[in-house]
XYZ file of C-alpha atoms in Angstrom:
414
model
C 118.708 163.432 182.651
C 120.182 163.446 179.163
C 117.856 163.906 176.206
C 119.261 161.896 173.300
C 116.599 162.755 170.714
C 119.166 164.817 168.821
C 121.479 161.799 168.645
C 118.669 159.507 167.546
C 117.808 161.909 164.720
C 121.366 161.497 163.386
C 121.068 157.728 163.033
C 121.479 157.749 159.235
C 124.659 159.834 159.433
C 125.931 157.543 162.187
C 125.382 154.496 159.954
C 127.427 156.128 157.183
C 130.183 156.885 159.679
C 130.223 153.237 160.766
C 130.497 151.972 157.201
C 133.300 154.452 156.501
C 135.330 153.247 159.466
C 134.620 149.587 158.770
C 135.671 150.106 155.156
C 138.955 151.619 156.340
C 139.732 148.643 158.572
C 138.830 146.063 155.910
C 140.834 147.799 153.178
C 143.878 149.073 155.065
C 144.559 146.709 157.970
C 145.670 143.056 157.797
C 143.162 140.235 158.019
C 141.843 139.837 161.538
C 141.765 136.135 162.395
C 141.733 135.464 166.164
C 145.049 136.226 167.811
C 146.513 137.742 164.633
C 148.451 140.936 164.018
C 145.421 142.249 162.135
C 143.184 141.765 165.159
C 145.743 143.585 167.323
C 146.024 146.486 164.887
C 142.244 146.869 164.726
C 142.130 146.951 168.536
C 144.835 149.641 168.576
C 142.959 151.659 165.943
C 139.759 151.511 168.006
C 141.678 152.494 171.147
C 142.943 155.595 169.336
C 139.395 156.514 168.321
C 138.097 156.045 171.851
C 140.775 158.436 173.128
C 140.695 161.065 170.402
C 137.116 161.018 169.080
C 134.904 159.561 171.782
C 136.013 161.506 174.850
C 137.027 158.475 176.879
C 138.966 159.293 180.041
C 140.527 155.852 180.370
C 141.388 153.482 177.539
C 143.080 150.141 178.134
C 144.275 147.271 175.963
C 144.498 143.877 177.646
C 146.308 140.864 176.229
C 145.584 137.198 176.861
C 146.681 133.755 175.715
C 144.529 132.056 173.110
C 144.654 128.845 171.076
C 142.661 130.005 168.033
C 142.283 126.747 166.136
C 141.074 124.861 169.186
C 137.484 126.038 168.720
C 137.057 123.984 165.546
C 139.620 121.526 166.862
C 136.928 119.194 168.144
C 136.613 118.082 164.514
C 140.032 116.454 164.580
C 139.213 114.547 167.756
C 135.559 113.707 167.193
C 135.675 112.841 163.500
C 138.881 110.837 163.858
C 137.372 108.855 166.719
C 134.180 108.214 164.746
C 135.995 107.141 161.558
C 138.180 104.757 163.558
C 135.024 103.535 165.305
C 133.420 102.662 161.978
C 136.354 100.424 161.143
C 136.419 99.060 164.695
C 132.803 97.949 164.435
C 133.810 95.096 162.143
C 136.406 93.845 164.663
C 135.338 95.066 168.121
C 131.928 96.779 168.392
C 132.491 97.586 172.065
C 135.539 99.674 171.129
C 133.452 101.372 168.465
C 130.928 102.386 171.122
C 133.618 103.798 173.408
C 135.284 105.820 170.654
C 132.016 107.343 169.471
C 130.996 108.130 173.044
C 134.309 109.933 173.599
C 134.074 111.769 170.283
C 130.535 113.000 170.887
C 131.493 113.963 174.411
C 134.314 116.164 173.140
C 132.138 118.055 170.648
C 129.382 118.468 173.241
C 131.699 119.897 175.878
C 133.832 121.913 173.457
C 131.170 123.411 171.160
C 128.004 122.813 173.150
C 129.329 124.487 176.302
C 132.313 126.466 174.908
C 134.849 124.980 177.306
C 138.630 124.929 176.836
C 138.923 121.158 177.123
C 141.158 120.757 174.052
C 142.868 124.182 173.863
C 146.120 122.635 175.068
C 146.446 120.638 171.836
C 146.755 123.683 169.538
C 149.348 126.446 169.040
C 149.143 129.434 171.363
C 148.888 133.065 170.253
C 148.136 136.377 171.928
C 144.716 137.987 171.678
C 143.693 141.506 172.673
C 140.724 143.368 174.158
C 140.139 147.116 174.331
C 137.886 149.036 176.673
C 137.397 152.738 177.241
C 135.149 154.647 179.634
C 133.880 158.186 179.903
C 133.167 159.423 183.403
C 130.065 161.437 184.292
C 130.210 164.962 185.664
C 129.135 163.783 189.118
C 129.238 160.657 191.218
C 129.140 157.374 189.278
C 125.878 155.611 190.136
C 125.617 153.242 187.178
C 127.798 152.008 184.307
C 127.080 150.713 180.823
C 129.300 149.178 178.139
C 128.640 148.511 174.468
C 130.437 145.463 173.137
C 131.472 143.925 169.828
C 134.288 141.693 168.615
C 136.835 142.882 166.036
C 138.163 139.494 164.918
C 136.956 137.743 161.763
C 136.467 134.059 161.090
C 138.062 131.576 158.731
C 135.756 130.920 155.801
C 133.214 128.100 155.864
C 133.589 126.624 152.349
C 130.330 124.664 152.289
C 128.289 127.758 153.155
C 130.161 129.798 150.545
C 129.782 127.304 147.703
C 126.450 125.653 148.511
C 124.617 127.804 151.049
C 123.377 127.504 154.595
C 120.978 124.616 153.960
C 123.836 122.500 152.635
C 126.107 123.540 155.526
C 123.533 122.599 158.131
C 122.578 119.384 156.299
C 126.252 118.392 156.168
C 126.613 118.864 159.921
C 123.378 117.060 160.725
C 124.199 114.089 158.475
C 127.611 113.779 160.100
C 126.040 113.775 163.561
C 123.492 111.200 162.446
C 126.297 109.017 161.107
C 128.045 109.010 164.473
C 124.846 108.219 166.365
C 123.931 105.562 163.780
C 127.150 103.610 164.370
C 126.858 103.994 168.125
C 123.369 102.470 168.005
C 124.261 99.533 165.764
C 127.373 98.843 167.851
C 125.191 98.784 170.948
C 122.675 96.493 169.247
C 125.446 94.116 168.153
C 126.876 93.932 171.679
C 123.411 93.333 173.122
C 122.813 90.539 170.622
C 126.214 88.847 170.575
C 127.945 90.087 173.712
C 131.416 91.600 173.774
C 132.980 90.313 170.587
C 136.449 90.624 169.087
C 137.237 89.527 165.569
C 135.280 89.536 162.329
C 131.484 89.115 162.513
C 130.348 85.519 162.522
C 127.955 86.165 159.645
C 127.923 88.901 157.030
C 124.198 88.237 156.585
C 123.483 89.450 160.110
C 121.055 92.416 159.709
C 123.169 94.538 162.052
C 126.286 93.878 159.973
C 124.376 94.714 156.810
C 123.264 97.947 158.484
C 126.917 98.724 159.213
C 127.769 98.393 155.523
C 124.804 100.602 154.596
C 126.011 103.184 157.090
C 129.189 103.709 155.080
C 127.201 106.316 153.138
C 127.881 108.635 156.079
C 131.658 108.405 155.689
C 132.066 111.127 153.009
C 130.055 113.559 155.144
C 132.092 112.754 158.223
C 135.364 113.093 156.355
C 134.191 116.382 154.854
C 133.950 117.945 158.314
C 137.744 118.031 158.429
C 137.344 120.946 156.017
C 134.625 122.820 157.913
C 136.918 125.867 157.976
C 139.380 127.059 155.359
C 142.275 128.326 157.463
C 143.904 129.940 154.417
C 140.941 132.274 153.858
C 140.017 134.857 156.494
C 136.849 136.783 155.679
C 136.617 140.569 155.969
C 134.110 140.329 158.795
C 132.495 143.681 158.047
C 129.125 142.617 159.408
C 130.446 139.875 161.679
C 131.485 141.758 163.608
C 132.932 145.189 162.948
C 129.301 146.285 162.826
C 128.943 145.350 166.490
C 132.157 147.141 167.429
C 131.057 150.388 165.819
C 127.589 150.634 167.343
C 129.259 151.617 170.601
C 132.072 153.675 169.084
C 129.652 155.659 166.916
C 127.349 156.315 169.861
C 130.162 157.671 172.037
C 131.509 159.754 169.149
C 128.131 161.342 168.458
C 127.642 162.069 172.147
C 131.040 163.759 172.181
C 130.397 165.694 168.958
C 127.101 166.984 170.380
C 128.610 167.878 173.776
C 126.235 165.574 175.646
C 127.393 164.518 179.086
C 125.844 162.436 181.838
C 125.646 163.366 185.484
C 125.747 159.915 187.078
C 126.173 157.383 184.236
C 129.591 156.111 183.194
C 129.554 154.930 179.578
C 132.066 152.830 177.728
C 132.989 150.615 174.812
C 134.359 147.118 175.339
C 135.513 145.291 172.201
C 136.718 141.780 172.898
C 138.902 139.777 170.530
C 138.856 136.115 169.558
C 135.094 135.620 169.677
C 135.425 133.435 166.588
C 137.825 131.247 168.567
C 135.094 130.478 171.102
C 134.457 133.837 172.883
C 137.972 133.583 174.319
C 138.505 137.356 174.562
C 135.315 137.877 176.561
C 136.248 134.911 178.755
C 139.646 136.476 179.409
C 138.108 139.874 180.174
C 135.718 138.331 182.683
C 138.605 136.480 184.352
C 140.859 139.545 184.442
C 138.196 141.971 185.687
C 136.066 139.854 187.978
C 134.835 142.165 190.724
C 136.127 145.361 189.107
C 132.627 146.593 188.320
C 130.861 145.635 191.522
C 130.939 149.214 192.860
C 127.798 150.253 190.928
C 125.226 148.420 188.772
C 127.073 147.615 185.540
C 125.516 146.402 182.310
C 126.780 145.509 178.853
C 124.999 145.195 175.529
C 126.853 142.810 173.232
C 126.184 143.367 169.516
C 126.920 140.735 166.893
C 126.339 140.964 163.118
C 124.078 144.008 162.818
C 122.819 143.617 159.270
C 119.181 142.964 158.386
C 116.735 145.452 160.001
C 113.941 142.888 159.808
C 116.061 140.458 161.847
C 117.173 142.807 164.641
C 116.711 140.672 167.720
C 117.189 140.670 171.463
C 118.455 137.221 172.395
C 116.910 136.209 175.708
C 118.869 132.940 175.650
C 122.364 132.263 174.334
C 125.016 129.514 174.185
C 123.034 127.137 171.989
C 119.927 128.129 173.924
C 121.357 126.950 177.256
C 122.065 130.254 179.052
C 119.742 133.126 179.934
C 120.666 136.724 179.153
C 119.780 139.467 181.606
C 116.014 139.857 181.280
C 115.719 143.439 182.520
C 118.425 144.673 180.150
C 116.867 142.697 177.297
C 113.420 144.114 178.024
C 114.789 147.658 178.091
C 116.271 147.358 174.604
C 113.142 145.723 173.203
C 110.858 148.350 174.744
C 113.098 151.147 173.449
C 112.689 149.772 169.933
C 108.917 149.733 170.337
C 108.972 153.294 171.644
C 110.772 154.402 168.461
C 108.507 152.175 166.345
C 111.543 150.417 164.882
C 111.560 146.669 164.134
C 113.099 144.478 166.812
C 111.961 141.091 168.036
C 112.462 138.753 170.922
C 114.550 135.689 170.115
C 117.404 133.438 171.121
C 120.620 131.852 169.919
C 119.266 128.372 169.154
C 120.897 124.945 169.526
C 123.816 124.666 167.063
C 123.714 128.477 166.804
C 126.829 128.849 168.912
C 127.409 131.620 171.418
C 128.047 135.362 171.571
C 130.235 137.333 173.965
C 127.105 137.983 176.034
C 127.531 134.747 177.985
C 131.097 135.126 179.307
C 130.584 138.851 179.973
C 127.559 137.968 182.090
C 130.036 136.602 184.619
C 131.403 140.043 185.523
C 128.453 142.313 184.683
C 124.819 141.994 183.630
C 124.669 141.315 179.899
C 122.162 141.281 177.053
C 122.824 140.232 173.458
C 121.650 141.915 170.258
C 121.955 140.369 166.798
C 120.831 141.465 163.362
C 120.933 138.318 161.267
C 118.748 135.391 160.436
C 119.908 132.397 162.474
C 119.239 130.366 159.326
C 122.629 130.864 157.707
C 122.824 133.617 155.105
C 125.265 133.314 152.197
C 127.506 136.075 153.595
C 127.793 134.501 157.045
C 131.378 133.325 157.609
C 132.183 133.681 153.913
C 134.148 136.115 151.765
C 130.856 137.882 150.950
C 130.936 139.555 154.378
C 132.450 142.737 152.948
C 132.238 146.484 153.582
C 130.220 146.922 150.381
C 127.674 144.344 151.587
C 126.392 146.185 154.660
C 122.935 147.474 155.489
C 122.721 151.154 156.388
C 119.157 150.841 157.623
C 120.054 147.960 159.906
C 122.965 149.904 161.400
C 120.942 153.107 161.729
C 118.026 151.419 163.476
C 120.275 149.606 165.928
C 122.146 152.845 166.666
C 118.888 154.697 167.371
C 117.502 151.969 169.630
C 120.799 151.788 171.503
C 120.717 155.554 172.058
C 117.150 155.376 173.375
C 118.179 152.474 175.629
C 121.039 154.588 176.974
C 118.639 157.480 177.595
C 116.383 155.287 179.729
C 119.386 153.695 181.434
C 120.566 157.174 182.441
C 117.101 157.814 183.875
C 117.661 154.865 186.203
C 115.555 152.280 184.368
C 117.819 149.447 185.551
C 118.838 150.802 188.960
């Protein structure tokens, strides 16, 4: 069995290596929005490293169709339906109810469950994934991947200018506005029946409530600008950090001439996560069944920044989906063994989803994050830069990942 204590001891050097490589990508390659030329070039750069620096025997780049703007596209459907519904209340409350129901249904299915229900309505591009594996010296008995996503998001202006509290308050107030008009439309129909035309009395309390509810309109309209498509952030932490946990680990194994007898190790970096985990979805579709020969696991890393917030997410997809418990436990216990901070957590409702969930369809997956789920000022803003990274956070995650790999090689998850 491989002893990785020498690798773990080099965690600080590994963190500096990661920052160096991330700095190179941010400074010298184009911006990496989902499905962009910059995302493709970063994938190609990582493929070259996997071949030349990490000792990978096989390196592959897959392409897939993606509709990048569809992930936030629910805004155009939902908010438009709700704004029309507000007007419709004063003429046909039953139509108002239907429009709001449809609008809330679209955001629930699209963002709540990360489905492709509205992808067809947005321009198509080509996204890319890269994966490389290093074979053991003997028979393959188990396989492990380390995953990140190289694409970067369009900036969230409200978070940049006003902070996470304002961003979340804006979203919540908009949701409340939609529900508010659904409720008063329902109450009006229950009181007056299906009605078309202007209200019989403007002094009706429900009609007065409808006028009061117009205070929600600016918040609803503001959601059209939830993302600034002209500004793509550097995405140093979110999520080149996740990409380079795996690359750095394989490089340091190669540099120290450490090989495994029965464990195949690899890096899998999936594009277009910021477009709704579309790269990981595509990988799962394209490789379903390819890894059924031996137990295969993947650790998906996303935004490895604050060491005090390093977290194993036992649930993902807005809290709806379970991650692999055994893989999650192994990472958490490895952190405790090294006496490094790591806690048990989840991706909460409205927290979105990581690549863990789609990858769980074709292998057993656990998700690791290193950020406060209460939005930080760098999250999805132009502050997410190579000179705003945390060496300690990267080093700790690297060390825990190496210890996890050591136990995995010992057969901890067989």
